[in-house]
mmCIF file of C-alpha atoms in Angstrom:
data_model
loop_
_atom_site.group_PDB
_atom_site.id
_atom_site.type_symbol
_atom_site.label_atom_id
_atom_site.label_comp_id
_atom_site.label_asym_id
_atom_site.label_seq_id
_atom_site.Cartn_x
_atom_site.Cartn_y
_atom_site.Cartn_z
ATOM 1 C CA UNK A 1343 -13.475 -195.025 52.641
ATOM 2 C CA UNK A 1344 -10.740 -197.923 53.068
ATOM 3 C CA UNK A 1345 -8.407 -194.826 54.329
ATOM 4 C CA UNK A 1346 -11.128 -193.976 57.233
ATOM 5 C CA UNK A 1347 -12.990 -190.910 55.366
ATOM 6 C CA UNK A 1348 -15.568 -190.167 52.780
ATOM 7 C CA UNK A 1349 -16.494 -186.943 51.277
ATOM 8 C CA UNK A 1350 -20.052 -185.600 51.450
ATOM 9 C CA UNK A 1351 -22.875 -183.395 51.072
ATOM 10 C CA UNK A 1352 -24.762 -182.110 53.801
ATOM 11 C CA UNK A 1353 -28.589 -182.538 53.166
ATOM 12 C CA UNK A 1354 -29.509 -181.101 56.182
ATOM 13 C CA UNK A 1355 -28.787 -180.854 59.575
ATOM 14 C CA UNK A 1356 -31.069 -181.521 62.933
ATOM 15 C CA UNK A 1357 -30.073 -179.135 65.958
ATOM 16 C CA UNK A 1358 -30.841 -180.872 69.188
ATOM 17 C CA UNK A 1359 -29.238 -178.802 71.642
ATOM 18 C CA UNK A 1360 -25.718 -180.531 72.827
ATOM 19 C CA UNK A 1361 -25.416 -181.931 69.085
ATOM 20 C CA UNK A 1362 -26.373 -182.068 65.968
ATOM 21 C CA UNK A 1363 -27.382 -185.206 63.720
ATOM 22 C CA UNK A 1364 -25.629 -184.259 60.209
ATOM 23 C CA UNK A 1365 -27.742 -186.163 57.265
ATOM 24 C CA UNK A 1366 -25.018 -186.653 54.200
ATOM 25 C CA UNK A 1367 -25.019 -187.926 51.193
ATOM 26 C CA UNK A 1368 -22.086 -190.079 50.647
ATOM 27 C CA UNK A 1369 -21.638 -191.040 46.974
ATOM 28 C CA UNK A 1370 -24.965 -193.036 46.642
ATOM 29 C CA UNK A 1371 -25.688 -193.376 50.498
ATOM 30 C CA UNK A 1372 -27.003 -191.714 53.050
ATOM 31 C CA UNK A 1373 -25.913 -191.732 56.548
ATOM 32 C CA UNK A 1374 -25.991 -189.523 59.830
ATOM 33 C CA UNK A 1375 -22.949 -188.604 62.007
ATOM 34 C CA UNK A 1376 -22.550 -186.119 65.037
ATOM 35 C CA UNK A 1377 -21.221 -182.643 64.912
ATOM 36 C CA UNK A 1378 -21.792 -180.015 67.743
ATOM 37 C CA UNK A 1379 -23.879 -177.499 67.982
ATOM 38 C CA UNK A 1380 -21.911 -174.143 67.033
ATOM 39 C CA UNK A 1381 -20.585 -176.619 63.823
ATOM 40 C CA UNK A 1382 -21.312 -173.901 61.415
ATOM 41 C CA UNK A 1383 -22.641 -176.589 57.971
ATOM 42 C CA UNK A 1384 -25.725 -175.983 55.969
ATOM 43 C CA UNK A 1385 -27.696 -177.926 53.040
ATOM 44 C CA UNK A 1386 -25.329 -178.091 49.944
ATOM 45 C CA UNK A 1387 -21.997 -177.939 51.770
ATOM 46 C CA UNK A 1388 -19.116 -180.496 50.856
ATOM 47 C CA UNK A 1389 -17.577 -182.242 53.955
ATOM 48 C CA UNK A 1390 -15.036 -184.634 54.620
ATOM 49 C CA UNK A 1391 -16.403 -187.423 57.465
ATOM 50 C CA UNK A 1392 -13.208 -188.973 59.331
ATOM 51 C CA UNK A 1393 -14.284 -192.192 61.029
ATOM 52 C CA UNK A 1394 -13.918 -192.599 64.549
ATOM 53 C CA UNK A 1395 -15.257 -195.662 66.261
ATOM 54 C CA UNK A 1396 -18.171 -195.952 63.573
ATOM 55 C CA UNK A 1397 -21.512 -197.355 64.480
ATOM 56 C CA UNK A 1398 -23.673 -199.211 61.934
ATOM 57 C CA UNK A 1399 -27.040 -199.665 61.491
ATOM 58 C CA UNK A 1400 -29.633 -201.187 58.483
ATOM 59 C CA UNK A 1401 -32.846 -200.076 57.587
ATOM 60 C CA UNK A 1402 -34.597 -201.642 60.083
ATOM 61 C CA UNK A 1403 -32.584 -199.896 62.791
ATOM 62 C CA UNK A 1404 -30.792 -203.365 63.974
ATOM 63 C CA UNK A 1405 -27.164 -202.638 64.403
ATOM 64 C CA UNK A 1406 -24.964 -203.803 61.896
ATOM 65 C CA UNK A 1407 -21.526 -204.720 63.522
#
C-alpha cells in the first residue's frame, strides 16, 4: 500500500441505492470502500483499491486519523 493501492477480493457487496459499500479482503484485513451503483463486482472478484482521501476507523467505530 506505501504506493496508494492494495489488491483485493470482493466478499460481498451492499447496494444502497446512490452507492455501494464494497467489503474486501485485503491480504489479512478487511475493509469497506465506495463504488457506485452500476459498478458491475461480485463475491470472488480481484480488485485493485486506489486510495483517495482514505478514512480510518477501529473496531469500535472511533476514527482512526
Amino acid at each position: 500500500a506505501a504506493n496508494g493501492h492494495a489488491d483485493g477480493v470482493v466478499d460481498w457487496v451492499e447496494h444502497l441505492g446512490d452507492q455501494n459499500h464494497l467489503h474486501v479482503t485485503v491480504g489479512t484485513k478487511k475493509l469497506v470502500t465506495l463504488t457506485d451503483p452500476d459498478t458491475d463486482l461480485a463475491q470472488g472478484d480481484k480488485v485493485v483499491i486506489r486510495y483517495r482521501a482514505p478514512l480510518y476507523f477501529g473496531a469500535d467505530g472511533q476514527r482512526l486519523m
